[in-house]
Amino acid sequence: MDAMTPEPPSSAERMPTIRDIAEMAGVATSTVSRALSNPQRVNARTREKIERIAAQLHYVPSTQARGLSSGRTGVIAVLVPDITNPFYFDIIRGTQYQLKASGYTQLLVDTEEATDVELDTLRKLRRSTDGVILAASRLTDQQLTDAASRQPLVTINRATAEAPTVLIDTPGAVVQALEHLASFGHRSVVYAGGPTSSWSNHRRWKAIEEAAAKRGMAATRLGPYAPTAFSGAAAADATLGTGVTAVIAFNDLLAIGMLERFRERGVRVPEDISIVGCDDIFGADFCNPPLTTISSPIEQAGRVAVSMLMAQLDPIRGGTPRKLAVMPTHLKVRASTGPARA
Amino acid sequence: MDAMTPEPPSSAERMPTIRDIAEMAGVATSTVSRALSNPQRVNARTREKIERIAAQLHYVPSTQARGLSSGRTGVIAVLVPDITNPFYFDIIRGTQYQLKASGYTQLLVDTEEATDVELDTLRKLRRSTDGVILAASRLTDQQLTDAASRQPLVTINRATAEAPTVLIDTPGAVVQALEHLASFGHRSVVYAGGPTSSWSNHRRWKAIEEAAAKRGMAATRLGPYAPTAFSGAAAADATLGTGVTAVIAFNDLLAIGMLERFRERGVRVPEDISIVGCDDIFGADFCNPPLTTISSPIEQAGRVAVSMLMAQLDPIRGGTPRKLAVMPTHLKVRASTGPARA
DNA sequence: CAACTTTTGGCAATCGCTTGCCGCAGTGTT
DNA sequence: AACACTGCGGCAAGCGATTGCCAAAAGTTG
């Protein structure tokens, strides 16, 4: 107003606020606020007018201010151990899709397979997010319980008593995999294990051990190996050392790495050795040979995780909050498995 | 303090604020604020005391409040056309890494290869982010110019006059690819093109056309095809229809899809037809046959984009703001290319 | 038509932090 | 000894929304 007041640099013109709208509409800011985020609280005519002005001004509410006063941020964090692992891509896509549909923003964080990064992130995020989806958490039960008591949380592939969980029923499919191998005459199998801190890893091995025992097959566990194609070489070599005819890998990444190593060493797949992966990631269908693997609707797992979180955030609209969802799995037979060599 | 005041539900105990710290330390909130975010502005002893109390309270500053009053959000958005395209994985990893190192949070958004989603996202994000990295933007020059004038922006694989850009020098490598094919006796080549709105696509085709003309080779453009493995079938069929002995695909995804289709139809690669991909994505090395492709430090491109953005945000510390960075590329020869059939 | 309820909109406090401005000490300069 | 700095800390005004409380207006009812 004052002629002395220096104009702010016009480089970035000021963004409109509810005050601007309120002035133009001749109402109070509170009315604008209500019209925009609580429509039924305000008269239809007033609301329309406000909406029109808002649109005309290209008004975008400040998430910061909104979050500060309302306590809600509209942000959900998704924590994955490794952004570059294709397995998580499908999860991420699923959560992204469903979060967007629910009006939330997804904040993706790579925890680098490290417990402390995970813990630290969780702490920092407590303030700035409404909830967290924790995929393949590396936390201990205790840490997980603590975290769940502090913020709305849903885990994927990591069961806890405290937080709702989406589980991919890999153990179920492991049985199918074992049957499949048995039908090909395999009598002994190696499990190329994943990270020690991986809960799924334990779960998978237990299932294999048990199912193998039931069928009188010998099962050996190798590892731990990092869940990367790169580690496949070591896993392949160790497997060859055992003389088994079949191997089940912790995941497809590892399996694909093993495939390459086998080829390098002149070991034929599946003639000399059969290999089963897990997750049916991008690439499992076009590697050489195409990988027999355990497939599941991973993307859907992400979507389900989101809806379980939504139910937790808004118990009324969300309906009965499920504590556990199990995604079905099935064995996808491709060319990496075949009859056991004599 | 008042006995009548109802205790807040202890379910989630209140998070500590700078006021709590200020009270405990016996200083004003402004001092706490400065001690924490502007350390040299406050006496060392005072600062240490405050830091100690903050740590003890597990204090985490509210990004919301901070952003509201300071105008900075600490968030950088990264927009990619398709989260599930492995090409962007590496970019995302690069940006994530570098942003974290710079103390920023990455907000990842999938724009679904759609111009309007991109535009809309950009608008919404203007308020809540400090800057944007736009990978393979589908925007027109005009739209891009507008966007760049409204918010700090860096593009990847999309040159503009306005915004700093990181380019992957694929056209450069296309020449290598053509030489490689020529040395194998190929005289005609097909380019299986990508999306019409893709700037790189045009750029690539121009380079091929020109390089082919210079060598007296015939070049035909096919497409557009969606940059997915799924579209590979159509691209493969169309390619076969032309009778050429070599094809360069818009990207590896498409190339891999073509590879599969060729196998389905009994066309041998590289005996019957040679194929060159582009990007060297995850999977290009283990598909069947492994793909000859144009490789480049994609992850580094992401990192460079971040540092260019940082330079823009803080011109003093950031050093000379580069307007353009070109990432080198080279042809990675694998098994999908070979001598032309007679 | 009076008494009452429901709508509708305004006031003002608040969320947690940043930052411009001010003033008090302590130090150094002439 | 008077003066000017400089370093350090406090005051208080925002940032842009939300929301509890209240009052005026409108609608209902007997």
XYZ file of C-alpha atoms (C1' of nucleotides) in Angstrom:
744
model
C 0.000 0.000 0.000
C 2.739 2.376 1.049
C 4.612 3.903 -1.827
C 7.843 3.295 0.039
C 7.282 -0.424 0.304
C 9.622 -2.059 -2.160
C 7.939 -4.395 -4.608
C 9.018 -7.969 -4.143
C 11.118 -9.092 -7.091
C 8.617 -10.046 -9.736
C 10.784 -12.969 -10.850
C 8.375 -15.316 -9.120
C 5.037 -13.642 -8.604
C 3.468 -14.406 -5.274
C 1.177 -17.385 -5.189
C -2.450 -16.700 -4.316
C -3.622 -17.635 -0.828
C -7.045 -18.074 0.640
C -6.848 -14.470 1.702
C -6.701 -13.318 -1.875
C -9.699 -15.431 -2.645
C -11.518 -14.235 0.426
C -11.009 -10.625 -0.520
C -12.186 -11.125 -4.050
C -15.213 -13.034 -2.903
C -15.957 -10.643 -0.083
C -15.969 -13.341 2.579
C -13.732 -14.373 5.441
C -10.801 -16.702 4.965
C -12.495 -19.251 7.144
C -15.312 -19.453 4.662
C -12.915 -19.991 1.823
C -11.161 -22.676 3.774
C -14.429 -24.439 4.422
C -15.715 -24.045 0.915
C -12.594 -25.705 -0.373
C -12.068 -28.508 2.066
C -15.423 -29.022 3.702
C -17.925 -28.176 0.963
C -21.113 -29.201 2.686
C -20.361 -26.777 5.466
C -21.004 -23.778 3.268
C -23.865 -22.506 1.164
C -23.869 -23.772 -2.405
C -23.904 -20.338 -3.959
C -21.064 -19.034 -1.831
C -19.104 -22.167 -2.514
C -19.518 -21.941 -6.240
C -18.385 -18.385 -6.257
C -15.335 -19.237 -4.229
C -14.544 -22.200 -6.383
C -14.758 -20.107 -9.481
C -12.401 -17.498 -8.135
C -10.009 -20.155 -6.905
C -9.898 -21.769 -10.315
C -9.432 -18.447 -12.016
C -6.521 -17.615 -9.731
C -5.001 -21.080 -10.222
C -5.087 -21.404 -6.503
C -3.206 -24.324 -5.024
C -3.475 -24.781 -1.270
C -0.220 -24.852 0.635
C 0.266 -28.360 1.894
C 2.616 -26.979 4.485
C 0.159 -24.610 6.046
C -2.592 -27.130 5.790
C -0.485 -29.748 7.464
C 0.636 -27.423 10.166
C -2.800 -26.473 11.292
C -4.663 -29.672 10.620
C -2.039 -32.131 11.718
C -2.513 -34.187 8.569
C 0.077 -34.115 5.842
C -1.450 -36.076 3.008
C 1.813 -37.896 2.596
C 2.428 -41.595 2.996
C 5.974 -42.872 3.034
C 6.884 -46.111 1.344
C 10.127 -47.618 2.557
C 11.876 -50.236 0.474
C 15.243 -51.840 1.115
C 16.508 -51.299 -2.409
C 14.973 -49.086 -5.001
C 16.733 -50.831 -7.843
C 15.403 -54.264 -7.068
C 12.692 -54.880 -9.644
C 10.629 -56.718 -7.083
C 9.925 -53.469 -5.313
C 9.068 -51.728 -8.494
C 5.812 -53.517 -8.709
C 5.082 -52.769 -5.097
C 5.919 -49.145 -5.645
C 3.722 -49.005 -8.668
C 0.888 -50.546 -6.691
C 1.191 -48.154 -3.791
C 1.646 -45.183 -6.052
C -1.484 -46.039 -7.938
C -3.632 -46.600 -4.912
C -2.300 -43.660 -2.960
C -2.976 -41.357 -5.822
C -6.495 -42.689 -6.026
C -6.926 -41.968 -2.334
C -5.622 -38.451 -2.657
C -2.314 -39.050 -0.968
C 1.200 -38.309 -2.074
C 3.758 -41.058 -2.032
C 7.144 -40.443 -0.529
C 9.528 -43.133 -1.637
C 12.570 -43.906 0.458
C 15.352 -46.366 -0.120
C 16.603 -47.722 3.172
C 19.646 -49.345 1.612
C 18.977 -52.685 3.275
C 20.164 -51.098 6.491
C 18.385 -51.316 9.815
C 19.670 -48.024 11.093
C 18.717 -46.117 7.975
C 15.285 -47.617 8.290
C 14.976 -46.668 11.921
C 16.284 -43.209 11.329
C 13.979 -42.606 8.405
C 11.030 -43.788 10.407
C 11.829 -41.321 13.130
C 12.293 -38.396 10.805
C 9.169 -39.232 8.916
C 6.977 -39.423 11.946
C 6.390 -35.708 11.821
C 5.935 -35.277 8.145
C 3.812 -38.205 7.075
C 0.439 -39.628 7.981
C 1.583 -43.181 7.760
C 4.192 -45.580 6.517
C 4.292 -48.670 4.378
C 7.249 -50.796 5.222
C 8.251 -53.289 2.569
C 10.443 -56.187 3.626
C 11.497 -54.458 6.798
C 14.851 -55.390 8.274
C 13.773 -54.354 11.763
C 13.548 -56.622 14.756
C 10.175 -57.467 16.237
C 10.774 -55.076 19.074
C 11.756 -52.200 16.828
C 8.791 -52.862 14.629
C 6.420 -52.922 17.563
C 7.799 -49.626 18.788
C 7.485 -48.057 15.388
C 3.925 -49.272 14.995
C 2.965 -47.749 18.316
C 4.252 -44.377 17.205
C 2.790 -44.072 13.755
C 0.265 -45.768 11.505
C 2.098 -48.555 9.801
C 1.501 -51.382 7.400
C 4.145 -53.946 6.626
C 4.629 -55.990 3.511
C 6.255 -59.372 3.804
C 6.980 -59.023 7.461
C 4.432 -60.172 9.972
C 4.013 -58.594 13.381
C 1.408 -58.713 16.045
C 1.152 -54.942 16.103
C 0.796 -53.749 12.565
C -1.431 -54.896 9.734
C 0.521 -56.932 7.253
C 0.369 -57.952 3.633
C 2.011 -61.263 3.122
C 2.965 -62.892 -0.110
C 2.381 -66.563 0.349
C 5.707 -67.682 -0.990
C 6.007 -70.548 1.465
C 2.845 -71.943 -0.015
C 4.307 -71.916 -3.480
C 7.579 -73.341 -2.293
C 5.721 -76.554 -1.740
C 4.570 -76.473 -5.334
C 8.112 -75.839 -6.426
C 9.331 -78.813 -4.469
C 6.624 -81.038 -5.904
C 7.512 -79.835 -9.344
C 11.142 -80.714 -8.787
C 10.261 -84.057 -7.214
C 8.163 -84.966 -10.224
C 11.253 -84.419 -12.330
C 13.101 -86.915 -10.186
C 15.144 -84.504 -8.116
C 15.982 -85.937 -4.703
C 18.097 -83.204 -3.239
C 17.797 -79.454 -3.374
C 19.778 -76.469 -2.287
C 18.249 -73.245 -1.025
C 20.391 -70.271 -1.918
C 19.467 -68.031 0.978
C 18.999 -64.284 1.151
C 19.963 -61.721 3.786
C 19.962 -62.930 7.371
C 17.838 -60.029 8.473
C 15.161 -60.846 5.945
C 12.108 -62.307 7.549
C 10.885 -63.784 4.256
C 14.157 -65.546 3.931
C 13.615 -67.450 7.158
C 10.067 -68.106 6.294
C 10.990 -69.512 2.927
C 13.668 -71.752 4.277
C 11.404 -73.146 6.983
C 8.827 -73.999 4.362
C 11.376 -75.682 2.146
C 12.908 -77.614 4.992
C 9.571 -78.867 6.129
C 8.188 -79.711 2.706
C 11.414 -81.460 1.751
C 11.362 -83.563 4.895
C 7.789 -84.565 4.199
C 8.809 -85.809 0.752
C 12.008 -87.431 1.869
C 14.084 -84.973 -0.089
C 17.356 -83.594 1.148
C 17.444 -79.837 1.564
C 20.544 -77.781 2.210
C 20.730 -74.118 2.916
C 23.507 -71.998 1.492
C 24.281 -68.383 2.033
C 23.453 -65.777 3.075
C 23.803 -64.036 -0.258
C 22.968 -60.460 -1.073
C 19.780 -60.376 -3.134
C 21.517 -59.194 -6.282
C 22.437 -60.745 -9.606
C 26.020 -60.085 -8.756
C 25.968 -62.464 -5.799
C 24.682 -65.144 -8.088
C 28.195 -66.200 -9.014
C 29.097 -67.144 -5.464
C 25.783 -68.874 -4.961
C 26.190 -70.826 -8.184
C 29.672 -71.943 -7.301
C 28.666 -73.033 -3.836
C 25.714 -74.890 -5.260
C 27.867 -76.793 -7.685
C 30.056 -77.792 -4.780
C 27.182 -79.631 -3.169
C 26.458 -81.770 -6.203
C 22.690 -81.305 -6.002
C 20.545 -81.377 -9.131
C 18.210 -78.570 -8.187
C 18.348 -75.205 -6.498
C 15.760 -72.786 -5.263
C 16.987 -69.224 -5.000
C 15.928 -66.586 -2.500
C 14.811 -64.399 -5.341
C 14.944 -63.978 -9.090
C 17.792 -61.534 -9.005
C 19.978 -64.119 -7.362
C 18.632 -66.823 -9.674
C 19.441 -64.803 -12.766
C 22.946 -64.233 -11.488
C 23.315 -67.953 -10.948
C 22.056 -68.655 -14.431
C 24.784 -66.509 -15.873
C 27.437 -68.094 -13.763
C 26.307 -71.570 -14.744
C 26.552 -70.653 -18.384
C 30.003 -69.222 -17.815
C 31.120 -72.465 -16.271
C 29.533 -74.588 -18.943
C 26.891 -76.014 -16.646
C 23.727 -76.525 -18.634
C 20.354 -75.437 -17.265
C 18.156 -77.397 -16.874
C 20.026 -80.471 -18.149
C 22.703 -80.389 -15.482
C 20.885 -78.431 -12.870
C 17.394 -77.064 -12.402
C 16.802 -73.684 -10.872
C 13.727 -72.045 -9.420
C 13.549 -68.344 -8.655
C 11.167 -66.337 -6.608
C 9.057 -63.229 -7.315
C 8.708 -63.393 -11.077
C 10.316 -60.036 -11.578
C 10.821 -58.127 -14.782
C 13.363 -60.144 -16.706
C 12.485 -63.564 -15.368
C 10.563 -64.300 -18.544
C 13.253 -63.329 -20.997
C 16.457 -64.455 -19.380
C 18.201 -67.478 -20.777
C 16.683 -69.898 -20.162
C 13.460 -68.288 -18.973
C 13.204 -68.791 -15.257
C 10.789 -71.094 -13.511
C 9.720 -68.986 -10.601
C 7.175 -68.265 -7.933
C 4.784 -65.657 -9.166
C 2.370 -63.452 -7.315
C 0.368 -60.284 -7.753
C 2.986 -58.024 -6.269
C 1.483 -54.821 -7.521
C -1.751 -55.792 -5.903
C 0.099 -56.349 -2.659
C 1.069 -52.709 -2.787
C -2.484 -51.654 -3.408
C -3.802 -53.772 -0.593
C -1.205 -52.354 1.763
C -2.447 -48.878 0.990
C -6.053 -49.738 1.594
C -5.170 -51.337 4.905
C -3.374 -48.167 5.864
C -6.327 -46.043 4.806
C -8.566 -48.155 7.008
C -6.234 -47.481 9.864
C -6.179 -43.747 9.257
C -9.892 -43.404 8.958
C -11.535 -46.246 10.855
C -15.020 -45.040 10.006
C -14.902 -44.917 6.267
C -12.257 -47.566 6.046
C -14.510 -50.364 7.149
C -13.327 -53.346 9.152
C -9.601 -53.003 9.480
C -8.047 -56.255 8.393
C -4.929 -57.210 10.250
C -3.606 -59.560 7.619
C -3.876 -60.059 3.905
C -2.235 -62.964 2.165
C -1.550 -62.698 -1.513
C -1.805 -65.944 -3.431
C 1.192 -67.320 -5.267
C 1.735 -69.937 -7.883
C 4.608 -71.620 -9.567
C 5.257 -70.340 -13.044
C 7.004 -73.120 -14.886
C 9.387 -71.994 -17.569
C 12.525 -73.488 -19.012
C 14.981 -73.434 -16.136
C 13.694 -76.634 -14.602
C 13.723 -80.119 -16.079
C 14.390 -83.781 -15.355
C 17.186 -84.540 -12.932
C 20.323 -85.835 -14.561
C 20.860 -89.498 -13.959
C -1.604 -26.592 34.020
C -5.255 -26.242 34.872
C -6.652 -29.314 36.534
C -9.706 -29.044 34.322
C -7.721 -29.243 31.130
C -8.319 -32.682 29.667
C -5.166 -34.619 28.968
C -4.704 -35.323 25.286
C -5.104 -39.004 24.540
C -1.741 -40.480 25.336
C -1.988 -42.830 22.367
C 0.473 -40.622 20.531
C 2.387 -38.485 22.976
C 2.985 -34.992 21.727
C 6.152 -34.455 19.802
C 8.660 -32.031 21.291
C 8.938 -28.591 19.717
C 11.550 -25.910 19.914
C 9.520 -24.407 22.717
C 10.072 -27.428 24.879
C 13.741 -27.216 24.181
C 13.783 -23.487 24.805
C 12.141 -23.912 28.175
C 14.499 -26.638 29.255
C 17.495 -24.658 28.130
C 16.223 -21.426 29.557
C 16.515 -19.529 26.308
C 14.130 -18.116 23.730
C 12.760 -20.207 20.906
C 14.562 -18.026 18.428
C 17.846 -19.047 19.963
C 16.947 -22.691 19.676
C 15.952 -22.203 16.092
C 19.229 -20.530 15.297
C 21.306 -23.009 17.230
C 19.790 -25.785 15.182
C 19.713 -24.338 11.724
C 22.244 -21.557 11.800
C 24.876 -22.779 14.238
C 27.465 -20.082 13.767
C 24.953 -17.476 14.770
C 24.949 -18.626 18.366
C 27.534 -19.068 21.063
C 29.200 -22.464 21.112
C 28.297 -23.210 24.710
C 24.659 -22.315 24.254
C 24.509 -24.297 21.074
C 25.972 -27.385 22.648
C 23.518 -27.237 25.478
C 20.634 -26.900 23.085
C 21.897 -29.678 20.899
C 22.217 -31.954 23.865
C 18.674 -31.296 25.004
C 17.366 -31.708 21.478
C 19.058 -35.064 21.138
C 17.815 -36.183 24.495
C 14.258 -35.258 23.564
C 14.591 -36.946 20.158
C 13.591 -33.670 18.687
C 12.746 -33.676 14.996
C 11.946 -30.313 13.430
C 8.622 -30.015 11.692
C 9.308 -29.703 8.001
C 5.880 -28.187 7.637
C 6.443 -25.348 10.014
C 9.933 -24.832 8.768
C 8.741 -24.671 5.211
C 5.884 -22.402 6.036
C 8.005 -19.766 7.617
C 11.155 -20.078 5.596
C 9.633 -20.651 2.196
C 11.931 -23.578 1.554
C 10.615 -27.093 1.647
C 13.671 -29.295 1.332
C 11.827 -31.365 -1.225
C 12.762 -31.898 -4.836
C 10.324 -33.607 -7.142
C 11.501 -36.040 -9.762
C 9.031 -36.618 -12.559
C 9.383 -39.654 -14.767
C 7.032 -40.800 -17.510
C 6.901 -44.385 -16.294
C 8.097 -45.643 -12.980
C 8.289 -49.222 -14.171
C 10.620 -48.538 -17.049
C 14.011 -49.780 -15.890
C 15.685 -46.918 -17.663
C 14.328 -44.546 -15.076
C 15.380 -46.787 -12.187
C 18.893 -45.725 -12.659
C 17.984 -42.094 -12.965
C 15.890 -42.337 -9.845
C 18.671 -44.033 -8.003
C 21.070 -41.329 -9.088
C 18.831 -38.483 -8.030
C 17.898 -40.168 -4.787
C 21.529 -40.646 -3.915
C 22.590 -37.137 -4.713
C 19.567 -35.473 -3.163
C 20.090 -37.330 0.037
C 23.695 -36.236 0.053
C 22.541 -32.656 -0.378
C 20.046 -32.904 2.430
C 16.963 -32.941 0.258
C 14.046 -35.303 0.133
C 13.064 -36.834 -3.155
C 9.459 -36.862 -4.208
C 8.969 -39.312 -7.014
C 6.070 -38.901 -9.372
C 4.981 -41.035 -12.281
C 3.428 -38.886 -14.972
C 2.080 -41.848 -16.911
C 3.541 -40.640 -20.193
C 0.812 -38.038 -20.221
C 1.322 -34.373 -20.920
C -1.612 -33.228 -18.839
C -0.613 -35.256 -15.811
C 2.821 -33.758 -16.127
C 1.472 -30.248 -16.378
C -0.919 -30.739 -13.530
C 1.725 -32.235 -11.289
C 4.056 -29.395 -12.029
C 1.434 -26.901 -10.978
C 0.544 -28.662 -7.770
C 4.153 -29.128 -6.889
C 5.080 -25.530 -7.325
C 4.048 -24.766 -3.799
C 5.433 -27.764 -2.054
C 8.824 -28.290 -3.626
C 11.975 -26.294 -4.080
C 12.615 -27.586 -7.538
C 11.849 -30.208 -10.109
C 13.804 -32.655 -12.185
C 11.956 -33.561 -15.316
C 13.056 -36.751 -16.995
C 12.128 -37.262 -20.618
C 9.445 -34.624 -20.470
C 6.550 -34.907 -22.877
C 5.904 -31.160 -22.723
C 6.077 -28.824 -25.671
C 8.781 -26.192 -25.795
C 6.324 -23.516 -24.804
C 4.985 -25.455 -21.844
C 8.481 -26.236 -20.735
C 9.541 -22.628 -20.976
C 6.569 -21.564 -18.901
C 7.245 -24.188 -16.292
C 10.899 -23.226 -16.083
C 9.963 -19.609 -15.500
C 7.792 -20.576 -12.560
C 10.027 -22.929 -10.684
C 13.612 -24.129 -10.628
C 13.826 -26.898 -13.138
C 16.333 -29.252 -14.678
C 15.473 -31.509 -17.551
C 16.974 -34.816 -18.500
C 16.977 -35.835 -22.136
C 15.012 -32.856 -23.263
C 16.846 -29.737 -24.278
C 15.410 -26.258 -23.862
C 16.765 -22.790 -23.980
C 15.335 -22.003 -20.556
C 16.269 -24.782 -18.222
C 19.556 -26.520 -17.588
C 19.608 -29.900 -19.221
C 21.356 -33.209 -18.888
C 21.581 -34.927 -22.202
C 22.531 -38.478 -22.887
C 24.465 -38.439 -26.083
C 22.625 -41.260 -27.743
C 22.800 -39.701 -31.195
C 26.549 -39.866 -30.880
C 26.457 -43.569 -30.211
C 23.956 -44.187 -32.954
C 26.750 -43.432 -35.355
C 28.840 -46.104 -33.703
C 25.959 -48.505 -33.979
C 25.608 -47.825 -37.650
C 29.322 -48.288 -38.232
C 29.172 -51.500 -36.323
C 26.315 -52.747 -38.487
C 28.005 -51.545 -41.670
C 31.151 -53.446 -40.766
C 29.010 -56.561 -40.610
C 27.855 -55.874 -44.152
C 24.417 -54.517 -43.380
C 23.230 -52.114 -46.069
C 19.783 -51.276 -44.833
C 18.449 -50.630 -41.395
C 15.113 -50.022 -39.744
C 14.572 -47.685 -36.828
C 11.751 -48.894 -34.603
C 10.621 -45.543 -33.279
C 9.305 -44.558 -29.881
C 6.517 -42.202 -28.792
C 5.869 -39.241 -31.043
C 6.025 -36.850 -28.128
C 9.453 -38.075 -27.139
C 12.109 -35.580 -27.938
C 14.862 -38.195 -27.754
C 13.003 -40.213 -30.304
C 13.221 -37.444 -32.871
C 16.774 -36.783 -32.005
C 17.717 -40.397 -32.423
C 16.004 -40.748 -35.748
C 17.645 -37.631 -37.122
C 21.018 -38.972 -36.136
C 20.348 -42.315 -37.758
C 19.000 -40.784 -40.911
C 21.971 -38.549 -41.285
C 24.584 -41.123 -40.426
C 22.987 -43.663 -42.727
C 22.911 -41.217 -45.621
C 26.583 -40.451 -45.100
C 27.399 -44.139 -45.386
C 25.090 -44.815 -48.274
C 22.899 -47.050 -46.136
C 19.138 -47.142 -46.409
C 17.286 -46.168 -43.244
C 13.581 -46.605 -42.674
C 11.592 -45.408 -39.724
C 8.793 -47.512 -38.295
C 6.378 -46.780 -35.540
C 5.595 -45.042 -33.308
C 5.648 -47.839 -30.770
C 5.045 -47.590 -27.061
C 8.336 -48.011 -25.231
C 7.391 -51.354 -23.727
C 8.399 -54.952 -24.294
C 4.818 -55.651 -25.173
C 4.936 -53.410 -28.239
C 7.940 -55.346 -29.436
C 5.765 -57.862 -31.227
C 4.257 -55.291 -33.542
C 7.623 -53.691 -34.127
C 9.189 -57.057 -34.914
C 6.471 -57.988 -37.366
C 6.660 -54.653 -39.132
C 10.425 -54.949 -39.314
C 10.237 -58.364 -40.910
C 7.889 -56.915 -43.477
C 10.598 -54.557 -44.696
C 13.122 -57.292 -45.358
C 16.018 -55.412 -43.750
C 18.850 -57.236 -42.068
C 19.269 -54.917 -39.132
C 17.130 -52.896 -36.761
C 17.832 -50.260 -34.176
C 15.161 -49.961 -31.528
C 14.071 -46.849 -29.678
C 14.977 -48.494 -26.418
C 15.903 -51.791 -24.850
C 12.422 -52.540 -23.656
C 11.191 -52.488 -27.200
C 14.245 -54.407 -28.387
C 13.691 -57.138 -25.835
C 10.088 -57.443 -26.910
C 11.233 -57.760 -30.495
C 13.752 -60.395 -29.532
C 10.984 -62.494 -28.065
C 8.777 -62.057 -31.063
C 11.563 -63.017 -33.415
C 12.166 -66.200 -31.484
C 8.442 -66.965 -31.551
C 8.437 -66.625 -35.288
C 11.562 -68.663 -35.761
C 13.646 -65.732 -36.897
C 17.182 -66.188 -35.648
C 19.068 -63.337 -34.034
C 21.647 -62.369 -35.163
C 21.834 -64.846 -38.064
C 18.684 -63.629 -39.791
C 18.488 -60.188 -38.323
C 20.666 -58.024 -36.114
C 19.180 -55.833 -33.458
C 20.567 -52.931 -31.464
C 18.847 -51.540 -28.405
C 19.297 -48.367 -26.518
C 19.940 -47.519 -22.845
C 21.523 -50.732 -21.606
C 18.870 -51.282 -18.994
C 18.674 -53.993 -16.396
C 18.064 -57.168 -18.365
C 19.845 -56.177 -21.552
C 22.805 -58.290 -20.520
C 20.931 -61.460 -19.713
C 18.208 -61.623 -22.315
C 18.531 -64.136 -25.099
C 20.656 -63.341 -26.936
C 22.255 -60.621 -24.854
C 21.493 -57.326 -26.457
C 23.951 -55.113 -28.291
C 22.970 -51.712 -27.042
C 23.917 -48.136 -26.456
C 25.173 -47.758 -22.964
C 25.619 -44.684 -20.813
C 26.084 -43.653 -17.197
C 22.420 -43.104 -16.534
C 22.697 -43.029 -12.802
C 25.314 -40.359 -13.147
C 22.936 -38.378 -15.304
C 20.595 -38.302 -12.337
C 23.333 -37.144 -10.051
C 24.432 -34.448 -12.433
C 20.865 -33.232 -12.793
C 20.653 -32.815 -9.052
C 23.853 -30.877 -8.830
C 22.732 -28.596 -11.622
C 19.544 -27.979 -9.723
C 21.454 -27.288 -6.530
C 23.529 -24.735 -8.383
C 20.342 -23.084 -9.477
C 18.884 -23.012 -5.994
C 21.959 -21.625 -4.378
C 23.942 -19.726 -6.976
C 26.639 -18.746 -4.489
C 27.688 -22.104 -3.197
C 26.707 -23.899 -6.344
C 29.474 -22.451 -8.451
C 29.108 -21.645 -12.117
C 25.706 -22.888 -13.152
C 26.150 -25.076 -16.184
C 23.336 -24.942 -18.658
C 24.095 -28.239 -20.310
C 25.749 -31.494 -19.444
C 26.197 -34.232 -21.985
C 26.710 -37.749 -20.761
C 28.967 -39.856 -22.932
C 27.647 -43.021 -24.526
C 29.202 -46.000 -26.177
C 28.080 -49.033 -28.029
C 28.117 -52.169 -25.967
C 28.464 -55.042 -28.379
C 26.868 -58.252 -27.271
C 25.340 -61.150 -29.132
C 22.318 -59.668 -30.869
C 24.297 -58.292 -33.777
C 26.295 -60.198 -36.365
C 27.102 -60.487 -40.076
C 24.284 -59.682 -42.482
C 22.765 -62.718 -44.114
C 23.752 -63.017 -47.770
C -46.220 -14.750 15.732
C -43.183 -16.245 19.335
C -39.938 -19.764 20.409
C -36.769 -22.809 18.657
C -33.633 -25.198 15.571
C -30.607 -25.288 11.785
C -27.555 -22.945 8.442
C -24.170 -20.085 7.377
C -20.337 -17.103 7.961
C -16.970 -14.419 10.869
C -13.507 -13.898 14.686
C -9.438 -15.139 16.401
C -6.437 -18.565 18.276
C -3.327 -21.902 16.799
C 0.021 -25.106 14.472
C 5.904 -24.869 14.914
C 9.295 -22.493 13.126
C 12.068 -18.498 10.909
C 13.878 -14.005 10.822
C 14.196 -8.807 10.924
C 15.100 -5.737 14.326
C 16.662 -4.281 18.697
C 19.630 -3.927 22.679
C 22.987 -5.416 25.976
C 27.756 -6.713 26.833
C 32.341 -7.189 25.921
C 36.334 -5.715 23.073
C 39.133 -2.606 20.588
C 40.318 2.038 18.849
C 41.693 6.746 19.338
C 37.397 8.054 28.656
C 34.431 8.268 24.875
C 33.244 5.838 20.801
C 32.387 2.297 17.494
C 32.156 -2.497 16.602
C 30.857 -7.083 16.970
C 28.813 -11.148 19.038
C 24.884 -13.028 21.139
C 20.236 -13.510 22.573
C 15.268 -11.947 22.945
C 10.916 -9.973 21.065
C 7.414 -10.431 18.128
C 5.566 -10.552 13.549
C 4.620 -13.417 10.318
C 4.113 -17.950 6.975
C -1.056 -19.977 5.135
C -3.992 -22.665 6.375
C -7.749 -25.011 10.007
C -11.187 -24.981 13.461
C -13.744 -24.112 17.979
C -16.849 -20.908 19.283
C -20.248 -17.557 18.537
C -23.828 -14.732 16.431
C -26.784 -13.440 12.724
C -29.909 -15.195 9.317
C -33.086 -18.401 7.723
C -36.282 -21.993 8.298
C -39.718 -24.726 11.371
C -43.257 -25.466 14.389
C -47.372 -25.157 17.271
